[in-house]
PDB file of C-alpha atoms in Angstrom:
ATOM      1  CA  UNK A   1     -26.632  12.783 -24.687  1.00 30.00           C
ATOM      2  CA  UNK A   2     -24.134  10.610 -23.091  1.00 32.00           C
ATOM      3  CA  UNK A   3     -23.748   7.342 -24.416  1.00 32.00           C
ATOM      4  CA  UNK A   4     -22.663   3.641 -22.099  1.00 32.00           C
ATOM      5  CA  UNK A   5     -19.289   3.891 -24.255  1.00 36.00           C
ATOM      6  CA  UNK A   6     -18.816   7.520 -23.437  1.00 35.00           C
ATOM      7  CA  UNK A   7     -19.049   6.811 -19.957  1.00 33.00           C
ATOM      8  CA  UNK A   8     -17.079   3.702 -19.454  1.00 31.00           C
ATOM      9  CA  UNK A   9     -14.155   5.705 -21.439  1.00 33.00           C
ATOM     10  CA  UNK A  10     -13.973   7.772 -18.830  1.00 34.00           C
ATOM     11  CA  UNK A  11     -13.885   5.605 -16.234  1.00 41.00           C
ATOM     12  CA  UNK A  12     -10.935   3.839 -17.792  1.00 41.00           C
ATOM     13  CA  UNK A  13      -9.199   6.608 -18.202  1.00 44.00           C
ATOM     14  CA  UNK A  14      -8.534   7.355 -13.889  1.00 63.00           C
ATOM     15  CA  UNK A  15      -8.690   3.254 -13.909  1.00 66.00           C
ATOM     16  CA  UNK A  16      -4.796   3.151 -16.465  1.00 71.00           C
ATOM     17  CA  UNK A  17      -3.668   6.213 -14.563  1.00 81.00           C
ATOM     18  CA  UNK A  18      -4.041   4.459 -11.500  1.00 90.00           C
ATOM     19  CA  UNK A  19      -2.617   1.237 -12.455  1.00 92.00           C
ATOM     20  CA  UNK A  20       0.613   2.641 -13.871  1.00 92.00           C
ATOM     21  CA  UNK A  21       1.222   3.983 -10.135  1.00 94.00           C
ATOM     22  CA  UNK A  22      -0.037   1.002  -8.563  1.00 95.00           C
ATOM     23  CA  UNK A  23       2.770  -0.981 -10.805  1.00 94.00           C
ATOM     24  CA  UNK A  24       5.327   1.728  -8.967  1.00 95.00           C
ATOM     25  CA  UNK A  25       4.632   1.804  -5.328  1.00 96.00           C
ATOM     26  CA  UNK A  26       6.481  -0.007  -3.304  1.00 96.00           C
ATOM     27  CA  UNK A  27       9.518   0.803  -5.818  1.00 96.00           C
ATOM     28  CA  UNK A  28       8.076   4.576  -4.968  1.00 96.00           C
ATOM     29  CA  UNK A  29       7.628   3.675  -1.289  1.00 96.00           C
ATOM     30  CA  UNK A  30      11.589   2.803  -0.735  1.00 97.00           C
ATOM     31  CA  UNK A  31      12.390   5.784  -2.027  1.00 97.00           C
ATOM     32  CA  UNK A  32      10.158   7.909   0.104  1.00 97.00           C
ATOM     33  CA  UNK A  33      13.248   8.778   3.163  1.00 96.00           C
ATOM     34  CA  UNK A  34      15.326   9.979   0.263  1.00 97.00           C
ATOM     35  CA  UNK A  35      12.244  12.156  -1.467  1.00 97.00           C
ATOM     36  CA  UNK A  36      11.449  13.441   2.136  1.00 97.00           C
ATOM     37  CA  UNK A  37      14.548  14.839   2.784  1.00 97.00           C
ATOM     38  CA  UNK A  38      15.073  16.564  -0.366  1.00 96.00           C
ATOM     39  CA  UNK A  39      11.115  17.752  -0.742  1.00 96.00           C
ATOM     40  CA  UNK A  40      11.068  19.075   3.050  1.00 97.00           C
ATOM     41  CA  UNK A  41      11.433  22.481   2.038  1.00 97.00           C
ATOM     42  CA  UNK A  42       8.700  22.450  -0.422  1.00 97.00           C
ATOM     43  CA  UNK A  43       6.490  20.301   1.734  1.00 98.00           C
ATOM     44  CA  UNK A  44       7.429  22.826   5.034  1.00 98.00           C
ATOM     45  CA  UNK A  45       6.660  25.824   2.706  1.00 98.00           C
ATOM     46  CA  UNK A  46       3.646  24.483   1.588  1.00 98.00           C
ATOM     47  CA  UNK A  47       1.913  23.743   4.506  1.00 98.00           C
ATOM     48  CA  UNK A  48       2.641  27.098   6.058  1.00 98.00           C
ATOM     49  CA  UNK A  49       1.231  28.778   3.296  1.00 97.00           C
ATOM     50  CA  UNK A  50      -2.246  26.531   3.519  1.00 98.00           C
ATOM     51  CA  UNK A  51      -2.464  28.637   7.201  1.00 97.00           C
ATOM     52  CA  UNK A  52      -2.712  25.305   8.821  1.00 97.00           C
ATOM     53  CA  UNK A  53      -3.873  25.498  12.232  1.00 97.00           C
ATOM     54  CA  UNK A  54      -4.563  23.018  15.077  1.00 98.00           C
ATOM     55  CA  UNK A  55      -8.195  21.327  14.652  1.00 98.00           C
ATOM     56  CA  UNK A  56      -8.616  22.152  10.567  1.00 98.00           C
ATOM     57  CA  UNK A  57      -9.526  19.623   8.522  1.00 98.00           C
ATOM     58  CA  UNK A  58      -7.367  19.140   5.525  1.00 98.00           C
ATOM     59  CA  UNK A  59      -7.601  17.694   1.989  1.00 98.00           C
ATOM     60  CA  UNK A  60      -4.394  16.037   0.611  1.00 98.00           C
ATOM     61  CA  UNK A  61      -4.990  15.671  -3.392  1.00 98.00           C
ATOM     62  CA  UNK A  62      -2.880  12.841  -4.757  1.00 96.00           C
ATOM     63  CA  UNK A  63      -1.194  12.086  -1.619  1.00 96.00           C
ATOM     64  CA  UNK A  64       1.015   9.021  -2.987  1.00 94.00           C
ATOM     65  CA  UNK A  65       1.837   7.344  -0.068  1.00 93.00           C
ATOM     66  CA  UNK A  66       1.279  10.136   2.483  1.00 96.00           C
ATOM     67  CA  UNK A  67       4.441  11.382   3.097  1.00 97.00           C
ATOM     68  CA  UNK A  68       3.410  15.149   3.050  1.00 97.00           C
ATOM     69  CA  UNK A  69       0.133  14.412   4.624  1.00 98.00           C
ATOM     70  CA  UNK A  70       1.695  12.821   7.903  1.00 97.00           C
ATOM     71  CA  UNK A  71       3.560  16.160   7.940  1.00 97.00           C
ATOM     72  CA  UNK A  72      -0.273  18.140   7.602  1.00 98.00           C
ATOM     73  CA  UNK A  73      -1.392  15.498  10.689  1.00 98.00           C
ATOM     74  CA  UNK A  74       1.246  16.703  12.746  1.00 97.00           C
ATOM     75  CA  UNK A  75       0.224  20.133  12.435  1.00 98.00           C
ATOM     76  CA  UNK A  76      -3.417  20.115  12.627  1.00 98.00           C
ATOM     77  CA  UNK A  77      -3.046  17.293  15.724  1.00 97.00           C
ATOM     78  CA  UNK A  78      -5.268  14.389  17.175  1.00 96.00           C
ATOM     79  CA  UNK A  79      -7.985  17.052  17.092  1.00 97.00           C
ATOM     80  CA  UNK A  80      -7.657  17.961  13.126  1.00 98.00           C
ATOM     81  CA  UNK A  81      -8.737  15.747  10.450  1.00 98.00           C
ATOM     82  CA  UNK A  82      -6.651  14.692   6.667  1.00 98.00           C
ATOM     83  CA  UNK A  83      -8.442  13.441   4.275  1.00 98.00           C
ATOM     84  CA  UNK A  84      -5.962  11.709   1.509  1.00 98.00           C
ATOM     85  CA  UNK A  85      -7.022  11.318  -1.716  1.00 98.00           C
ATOM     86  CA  UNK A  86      -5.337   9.351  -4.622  1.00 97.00           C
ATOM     87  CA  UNK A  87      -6.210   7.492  -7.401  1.00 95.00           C
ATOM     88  CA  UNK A  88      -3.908   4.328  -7.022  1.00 96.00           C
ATOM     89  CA  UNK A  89      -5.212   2.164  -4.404  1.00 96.00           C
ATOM     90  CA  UNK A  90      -1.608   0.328  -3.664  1.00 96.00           C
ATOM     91  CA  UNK A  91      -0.026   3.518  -3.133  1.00 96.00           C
ATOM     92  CA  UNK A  92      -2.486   4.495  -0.597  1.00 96.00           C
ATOM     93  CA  UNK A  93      -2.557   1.085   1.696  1.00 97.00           C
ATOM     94  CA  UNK A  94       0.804   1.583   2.450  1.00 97.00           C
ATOM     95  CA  UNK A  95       0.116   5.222   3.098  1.00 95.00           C
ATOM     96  CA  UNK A  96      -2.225   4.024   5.466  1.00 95.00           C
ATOM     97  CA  UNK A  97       0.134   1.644   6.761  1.00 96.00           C
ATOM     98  CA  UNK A  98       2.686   4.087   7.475  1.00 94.00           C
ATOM     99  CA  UNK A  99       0.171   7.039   9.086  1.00 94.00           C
ATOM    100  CA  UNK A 100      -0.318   4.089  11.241  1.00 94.00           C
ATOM    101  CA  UNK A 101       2.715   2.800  12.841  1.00 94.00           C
ATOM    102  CA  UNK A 102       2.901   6.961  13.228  1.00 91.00           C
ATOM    103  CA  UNK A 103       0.575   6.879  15.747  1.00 93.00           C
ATOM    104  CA  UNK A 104      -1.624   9.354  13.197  1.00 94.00           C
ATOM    105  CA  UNK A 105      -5.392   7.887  13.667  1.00 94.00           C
ATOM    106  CA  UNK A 106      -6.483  11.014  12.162  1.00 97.00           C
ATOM    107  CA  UNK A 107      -5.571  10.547   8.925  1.00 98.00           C
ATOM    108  CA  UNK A 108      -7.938   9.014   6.630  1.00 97.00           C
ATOM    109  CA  UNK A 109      -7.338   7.638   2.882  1.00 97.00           C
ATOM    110  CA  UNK A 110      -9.733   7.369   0.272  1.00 97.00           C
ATOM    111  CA  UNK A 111      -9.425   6.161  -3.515  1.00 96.00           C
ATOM    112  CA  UNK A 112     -10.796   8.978  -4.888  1.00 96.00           C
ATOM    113  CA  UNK A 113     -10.738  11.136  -8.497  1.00 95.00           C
ATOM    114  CA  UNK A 114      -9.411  14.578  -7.774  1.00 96.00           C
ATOM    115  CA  UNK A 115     -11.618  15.716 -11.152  1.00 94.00           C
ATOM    116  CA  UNK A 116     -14.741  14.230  -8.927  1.00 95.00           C
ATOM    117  CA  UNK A 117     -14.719  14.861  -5.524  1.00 97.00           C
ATOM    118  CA  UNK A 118     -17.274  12.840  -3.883  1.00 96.00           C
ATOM    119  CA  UNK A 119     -17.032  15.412  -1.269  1.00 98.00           C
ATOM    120  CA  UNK A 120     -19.481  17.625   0.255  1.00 97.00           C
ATOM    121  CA  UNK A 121     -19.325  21.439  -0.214  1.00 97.00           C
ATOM    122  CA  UNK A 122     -17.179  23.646   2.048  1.00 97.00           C
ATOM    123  CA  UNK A 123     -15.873  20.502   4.407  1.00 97.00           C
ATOM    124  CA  UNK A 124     -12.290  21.525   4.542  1.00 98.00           C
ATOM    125  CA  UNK A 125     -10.159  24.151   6.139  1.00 98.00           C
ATOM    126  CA  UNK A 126      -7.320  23.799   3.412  1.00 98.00           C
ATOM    127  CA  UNK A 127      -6.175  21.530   0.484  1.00 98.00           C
ATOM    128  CA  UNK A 128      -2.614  20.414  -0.209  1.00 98.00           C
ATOM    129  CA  UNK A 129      -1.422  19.096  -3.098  1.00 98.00           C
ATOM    130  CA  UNK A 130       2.289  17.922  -3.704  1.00 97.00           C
ATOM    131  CA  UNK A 131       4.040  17.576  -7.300  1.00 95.00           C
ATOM    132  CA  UNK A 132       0.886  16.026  -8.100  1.00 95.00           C
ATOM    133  CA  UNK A 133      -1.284  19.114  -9.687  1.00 95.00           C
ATOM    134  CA  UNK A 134       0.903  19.225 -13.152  1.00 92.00           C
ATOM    135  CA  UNK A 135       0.079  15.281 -13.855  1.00 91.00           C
ATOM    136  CA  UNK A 136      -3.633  15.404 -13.974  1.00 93.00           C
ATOM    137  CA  UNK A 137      -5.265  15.500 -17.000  1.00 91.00           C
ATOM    138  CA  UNK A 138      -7.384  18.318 -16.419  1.00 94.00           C
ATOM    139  CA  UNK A 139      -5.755  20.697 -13.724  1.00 96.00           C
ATOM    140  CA  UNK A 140      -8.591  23.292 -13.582  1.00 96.00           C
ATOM    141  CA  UNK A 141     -10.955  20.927 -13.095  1.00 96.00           C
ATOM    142  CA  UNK A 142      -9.476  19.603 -10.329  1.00 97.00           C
ATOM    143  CA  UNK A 143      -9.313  23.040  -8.899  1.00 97.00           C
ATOM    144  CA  UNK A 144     -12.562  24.133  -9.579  1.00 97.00           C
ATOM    145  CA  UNK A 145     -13.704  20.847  -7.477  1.00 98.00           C
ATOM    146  CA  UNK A 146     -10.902  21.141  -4.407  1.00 98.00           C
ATOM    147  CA  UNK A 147     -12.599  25.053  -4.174  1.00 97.00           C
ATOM    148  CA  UNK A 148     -16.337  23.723  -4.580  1.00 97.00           C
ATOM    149  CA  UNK A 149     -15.234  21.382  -1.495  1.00 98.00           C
ATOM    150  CA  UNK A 150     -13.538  24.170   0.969  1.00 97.00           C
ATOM    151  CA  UNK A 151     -14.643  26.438   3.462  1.00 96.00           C
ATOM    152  CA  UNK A 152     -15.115  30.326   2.827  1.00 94.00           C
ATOM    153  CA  UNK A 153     -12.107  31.747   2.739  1.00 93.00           C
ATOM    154  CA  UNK A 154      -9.444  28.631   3.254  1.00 97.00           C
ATOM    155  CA  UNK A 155      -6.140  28.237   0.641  1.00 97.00           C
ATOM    156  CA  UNK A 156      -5.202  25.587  -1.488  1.00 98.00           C
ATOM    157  CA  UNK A 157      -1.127  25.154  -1.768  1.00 98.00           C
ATOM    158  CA  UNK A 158       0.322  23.408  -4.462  1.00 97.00           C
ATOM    159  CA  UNK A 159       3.566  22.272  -5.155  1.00 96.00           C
ATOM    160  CA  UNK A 160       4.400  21.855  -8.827  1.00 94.00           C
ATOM    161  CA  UNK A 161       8.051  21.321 -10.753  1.00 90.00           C
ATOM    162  CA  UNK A 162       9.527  24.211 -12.415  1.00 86.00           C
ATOM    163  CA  UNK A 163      10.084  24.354 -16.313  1.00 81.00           C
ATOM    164  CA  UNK A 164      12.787  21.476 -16.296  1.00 74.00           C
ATOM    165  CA  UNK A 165      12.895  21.369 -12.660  1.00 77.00           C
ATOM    166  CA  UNK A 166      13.484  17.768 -12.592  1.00 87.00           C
ATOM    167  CA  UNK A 167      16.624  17.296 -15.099  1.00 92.00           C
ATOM    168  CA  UNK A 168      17.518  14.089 -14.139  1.00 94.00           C
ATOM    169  CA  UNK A 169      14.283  13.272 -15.319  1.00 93.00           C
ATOM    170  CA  UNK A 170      13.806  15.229 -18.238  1.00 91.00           C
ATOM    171  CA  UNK A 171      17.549  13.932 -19.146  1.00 93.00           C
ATOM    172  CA  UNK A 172      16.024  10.477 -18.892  1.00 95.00           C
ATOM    173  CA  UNK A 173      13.134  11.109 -20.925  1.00 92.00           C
ATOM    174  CA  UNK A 174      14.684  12.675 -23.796  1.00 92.00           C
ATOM    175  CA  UNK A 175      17.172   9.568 -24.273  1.00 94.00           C
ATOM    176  CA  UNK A 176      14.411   7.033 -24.290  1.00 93.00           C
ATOM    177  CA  UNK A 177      12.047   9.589 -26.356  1.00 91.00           C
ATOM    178  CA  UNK A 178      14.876   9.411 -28.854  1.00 91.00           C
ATOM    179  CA  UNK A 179      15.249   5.942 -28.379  1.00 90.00           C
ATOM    180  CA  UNK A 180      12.239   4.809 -29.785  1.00 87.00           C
ATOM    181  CA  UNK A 181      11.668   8.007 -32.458  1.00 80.00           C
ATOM    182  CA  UNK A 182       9.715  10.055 -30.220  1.00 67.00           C
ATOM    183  CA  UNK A 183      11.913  12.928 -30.414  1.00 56.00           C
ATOM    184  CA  UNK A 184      12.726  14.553 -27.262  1.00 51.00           C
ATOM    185  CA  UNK A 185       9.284  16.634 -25.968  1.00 53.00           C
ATOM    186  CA  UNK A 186      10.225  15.624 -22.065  1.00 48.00           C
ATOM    187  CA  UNK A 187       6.929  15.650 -20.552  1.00 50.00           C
ATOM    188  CA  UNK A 188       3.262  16.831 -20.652  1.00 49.00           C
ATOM    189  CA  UNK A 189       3.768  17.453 -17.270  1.00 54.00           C
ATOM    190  CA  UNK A 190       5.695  20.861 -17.690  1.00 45.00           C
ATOM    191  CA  UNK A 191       2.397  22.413 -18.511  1.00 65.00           C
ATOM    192  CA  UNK A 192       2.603  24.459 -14.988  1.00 83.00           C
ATOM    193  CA  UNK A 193       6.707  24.952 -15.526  1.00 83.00           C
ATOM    194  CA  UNK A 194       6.541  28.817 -15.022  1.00 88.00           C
ATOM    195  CA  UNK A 195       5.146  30.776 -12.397  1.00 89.00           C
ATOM    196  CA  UNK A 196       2.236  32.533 -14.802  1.00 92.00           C
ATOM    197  CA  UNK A 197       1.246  29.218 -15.829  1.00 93.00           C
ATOM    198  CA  UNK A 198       0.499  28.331 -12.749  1.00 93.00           C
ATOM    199  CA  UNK A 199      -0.865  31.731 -12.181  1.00 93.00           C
ATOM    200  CA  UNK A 200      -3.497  31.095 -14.907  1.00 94.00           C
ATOM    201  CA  UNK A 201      -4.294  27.473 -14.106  1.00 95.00           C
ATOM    202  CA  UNK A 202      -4.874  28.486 -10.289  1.00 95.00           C
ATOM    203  CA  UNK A 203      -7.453  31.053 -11.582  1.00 95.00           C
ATOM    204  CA  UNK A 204      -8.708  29.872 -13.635  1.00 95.00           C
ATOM    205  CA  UNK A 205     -10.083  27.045 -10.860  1.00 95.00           C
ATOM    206  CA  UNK A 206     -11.698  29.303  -8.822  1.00 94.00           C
ATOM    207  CA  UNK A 207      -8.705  30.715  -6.835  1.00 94.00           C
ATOM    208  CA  UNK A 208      -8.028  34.165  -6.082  1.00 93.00           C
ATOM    209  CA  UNK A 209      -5.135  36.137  -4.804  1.00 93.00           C
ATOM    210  CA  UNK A 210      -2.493  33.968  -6.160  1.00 94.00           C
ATOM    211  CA  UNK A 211       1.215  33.616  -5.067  1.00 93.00           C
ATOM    212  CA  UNK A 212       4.108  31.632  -6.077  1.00 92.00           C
ATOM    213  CA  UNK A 213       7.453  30.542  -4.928  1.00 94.00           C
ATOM    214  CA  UNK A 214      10.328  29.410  -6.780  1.00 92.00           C
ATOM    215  CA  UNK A 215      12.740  26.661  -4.419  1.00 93.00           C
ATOM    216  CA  UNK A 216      15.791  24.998  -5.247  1.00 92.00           C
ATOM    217  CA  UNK A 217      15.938  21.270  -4.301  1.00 93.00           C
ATOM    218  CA  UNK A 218      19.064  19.578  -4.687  1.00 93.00           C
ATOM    219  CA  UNK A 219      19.087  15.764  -5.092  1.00 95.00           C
ATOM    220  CA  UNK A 220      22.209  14.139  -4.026  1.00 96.00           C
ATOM    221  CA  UNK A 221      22.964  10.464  -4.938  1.00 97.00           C
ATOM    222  CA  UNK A 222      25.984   8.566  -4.437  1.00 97.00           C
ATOM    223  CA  UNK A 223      26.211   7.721  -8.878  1.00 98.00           C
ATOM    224  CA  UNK A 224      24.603   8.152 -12.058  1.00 98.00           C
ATOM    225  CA  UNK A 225      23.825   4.629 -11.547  1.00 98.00           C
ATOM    226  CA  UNK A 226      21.907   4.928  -7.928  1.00 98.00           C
ATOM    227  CA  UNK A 227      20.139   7.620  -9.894  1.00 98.00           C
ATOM    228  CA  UNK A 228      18.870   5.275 -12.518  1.00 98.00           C
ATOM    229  CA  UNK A 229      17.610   2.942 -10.087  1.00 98.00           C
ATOM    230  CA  UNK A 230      15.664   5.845  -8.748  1.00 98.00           C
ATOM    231  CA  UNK A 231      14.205   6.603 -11.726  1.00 97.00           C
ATOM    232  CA  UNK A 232      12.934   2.972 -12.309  1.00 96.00           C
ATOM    233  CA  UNK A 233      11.214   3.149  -9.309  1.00 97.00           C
ATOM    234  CA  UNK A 234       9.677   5.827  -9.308  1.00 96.00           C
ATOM    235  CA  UNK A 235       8.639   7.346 -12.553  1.00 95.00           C
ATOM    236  CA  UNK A 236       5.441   5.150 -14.202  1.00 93.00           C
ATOM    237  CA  UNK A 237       6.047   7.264 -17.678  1.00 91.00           C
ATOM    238  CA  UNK A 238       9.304   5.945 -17.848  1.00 93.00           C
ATOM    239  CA  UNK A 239       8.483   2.678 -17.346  1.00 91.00           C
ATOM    240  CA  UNK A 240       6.173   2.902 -19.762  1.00 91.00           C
ATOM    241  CA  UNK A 241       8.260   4.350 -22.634  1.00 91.00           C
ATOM    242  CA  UNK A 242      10.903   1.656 -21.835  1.00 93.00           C
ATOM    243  CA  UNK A 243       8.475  -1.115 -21.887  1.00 92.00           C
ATOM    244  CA  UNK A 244       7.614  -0.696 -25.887  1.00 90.00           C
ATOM    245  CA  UNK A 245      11.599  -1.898 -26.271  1.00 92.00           C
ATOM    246  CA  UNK A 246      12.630  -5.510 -26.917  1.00 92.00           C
ATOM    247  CA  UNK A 247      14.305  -6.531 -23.541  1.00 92.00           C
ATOM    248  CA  UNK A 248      17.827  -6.166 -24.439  1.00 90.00           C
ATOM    249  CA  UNK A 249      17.306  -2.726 -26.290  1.00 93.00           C
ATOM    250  CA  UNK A 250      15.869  -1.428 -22.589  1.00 94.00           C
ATOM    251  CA  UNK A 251      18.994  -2.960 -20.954  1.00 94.00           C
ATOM    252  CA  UNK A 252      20.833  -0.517 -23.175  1.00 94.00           C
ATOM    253  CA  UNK A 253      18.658   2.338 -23.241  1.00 95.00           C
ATOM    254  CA  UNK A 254      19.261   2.261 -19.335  1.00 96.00           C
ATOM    255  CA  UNK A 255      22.965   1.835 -19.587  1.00 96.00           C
ATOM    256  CA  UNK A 256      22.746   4.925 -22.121  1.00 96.00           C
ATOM    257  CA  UNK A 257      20.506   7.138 -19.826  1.00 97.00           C
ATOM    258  CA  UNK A 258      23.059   6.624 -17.093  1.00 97.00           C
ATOM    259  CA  UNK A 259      25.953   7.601 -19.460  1.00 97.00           C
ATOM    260  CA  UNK A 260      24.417  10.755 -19.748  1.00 97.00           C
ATOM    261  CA  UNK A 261      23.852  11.105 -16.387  1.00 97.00           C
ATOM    262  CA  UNK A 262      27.168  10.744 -15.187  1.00 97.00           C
ATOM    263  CA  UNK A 263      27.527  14.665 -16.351  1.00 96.00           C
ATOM    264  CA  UNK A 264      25.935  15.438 -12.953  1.00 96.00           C
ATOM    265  CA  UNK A 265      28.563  13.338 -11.004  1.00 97.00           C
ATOM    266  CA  UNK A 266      31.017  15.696  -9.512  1.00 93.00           C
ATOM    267  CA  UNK A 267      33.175  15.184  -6.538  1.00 92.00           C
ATOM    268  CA  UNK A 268      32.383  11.058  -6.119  1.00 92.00           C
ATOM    269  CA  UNK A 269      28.870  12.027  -5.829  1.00 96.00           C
ATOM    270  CA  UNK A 270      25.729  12.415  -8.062  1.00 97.00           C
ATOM    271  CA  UNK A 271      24.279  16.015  -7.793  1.00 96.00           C
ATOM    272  CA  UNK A 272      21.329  18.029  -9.401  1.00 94.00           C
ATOM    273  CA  UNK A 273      21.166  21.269  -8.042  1.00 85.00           C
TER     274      UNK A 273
END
């Protein structure tokens, strides 16, 4: 038996999840030609192992602001059909803004859970997701409902961080973990850092015949300091951690995460390789 405060818990929980990206996304959004460019071999990879094909009809889980699924339109072309899913509504207008002034009027965007698809069954060709798998709460779940929702046959392709694949990140985290006597556990989204892990959360959805790819993507930034800004634009659990400081303690927690940054500066520029 499912009680009214079981059930409104859970709908608050996809409710603060969304909010904390809504808070981010036009900070996210004017990052977006720098995240394309260093993503575009993970995105390109991606999509040509979903076996997209002119005329499918694709599902992009947690599409952000569509980046990666303007790059699934182009493919599947004005005969295809995306579907772009995402929980924070703000992040999706501007997607939808942007597919757009692309010229890509077969793109649609929906506010939608990817734990509860209000999909039909077997409606789409393929399903994309894009560093957006390893932040969900409940990963198989997800899975279970992307495969309950696609055709016989079709692929899901998922793009996930690495264990510490995002150092500048987990660099940032640790300081401001420390800062406020969290210790220094980076993230609960390094749950699918290693190719078995992914292996096991994959099949454990429903998916068979797994395969995995390990890329390098280099972010270049001209400082430390550029790289900070980045990181308060972009990264909601950040934000968040920062937040519970007294405002001139997160002036300095800043100014200390960028002082620890500065190891990656080399040559006049900011590199993580």
């Amino acid at each position: 038996m499912e009680t009214g405060n079981a059930r409104h818990e859970r709908k608050a929980v996809p409710t603060q999840r969304a909010d904390a990206w809504n808070d981010i996304a036009y900070g996210w959004h004017e990052w977006i030609p720098d995240m394309h460019n260093w993503y575009l071999p993970a995105t390109d990879l991606m999509l040509d192992l979903a076996h997209i094909e002119i005329g499918d009809r694709i599902l992009d889980v947690a599409t952000g602001d569509c980046d990666q699924t303007i790059e699934a339109a182009k493919r599947v072309g004005p005969k295809g059909h995306v579907l772009a899913i995402d929980l924070a509504p703000e992040m999706l207008e501007i997607g939808a803004r942007v597919a757009r002034d692309s010229g890509m009027r077969h793109i649609e965007t929906r506010v939608m859970d990817a734990q509860n698809l209000e999909l039909p069954e077997a409606s789409f060709d393929a399903a994309i997701c894009r560093f957006g798998l390893m932040l969900l709460p409940n990963p198989v779940g997800a899975l279970k409902e992307i495969s309950r929702v696609l055709s016989h046959g079709a692929r899901v392709s998922v793009v996930v961080y690495a264990d510490r694949g995002d150092p500048e990140f987990v660099t940032a985290v640790s300081v401001v973990r420390r800062l406020i006597s969290l210790g220094t556990n980076p993230s609960s989204a390094k749950d699918l850092g290693t190719p078995e892990e992914v292996q096991r959360t994959l099949e454990k959805g429903g998916l068979r015949k797994v395969e995995s790819h390990l890329l390098h993507l280099p972010i270049s930034l001209d400082s430390a300091h550029e790289c900070v800004r980045y990181l308060q634009a972009t990264s909601p659990s950040l934000a968040a951690m920062v937040s519970q400081m007294p405002v001139d303690d997160q002036r300095k927690a800043w100014e200390q995460v960028e002082a620890v940054l500065s190891k990656y500066e080399r040559n006049g520029r900011f590199e993580v390789k």
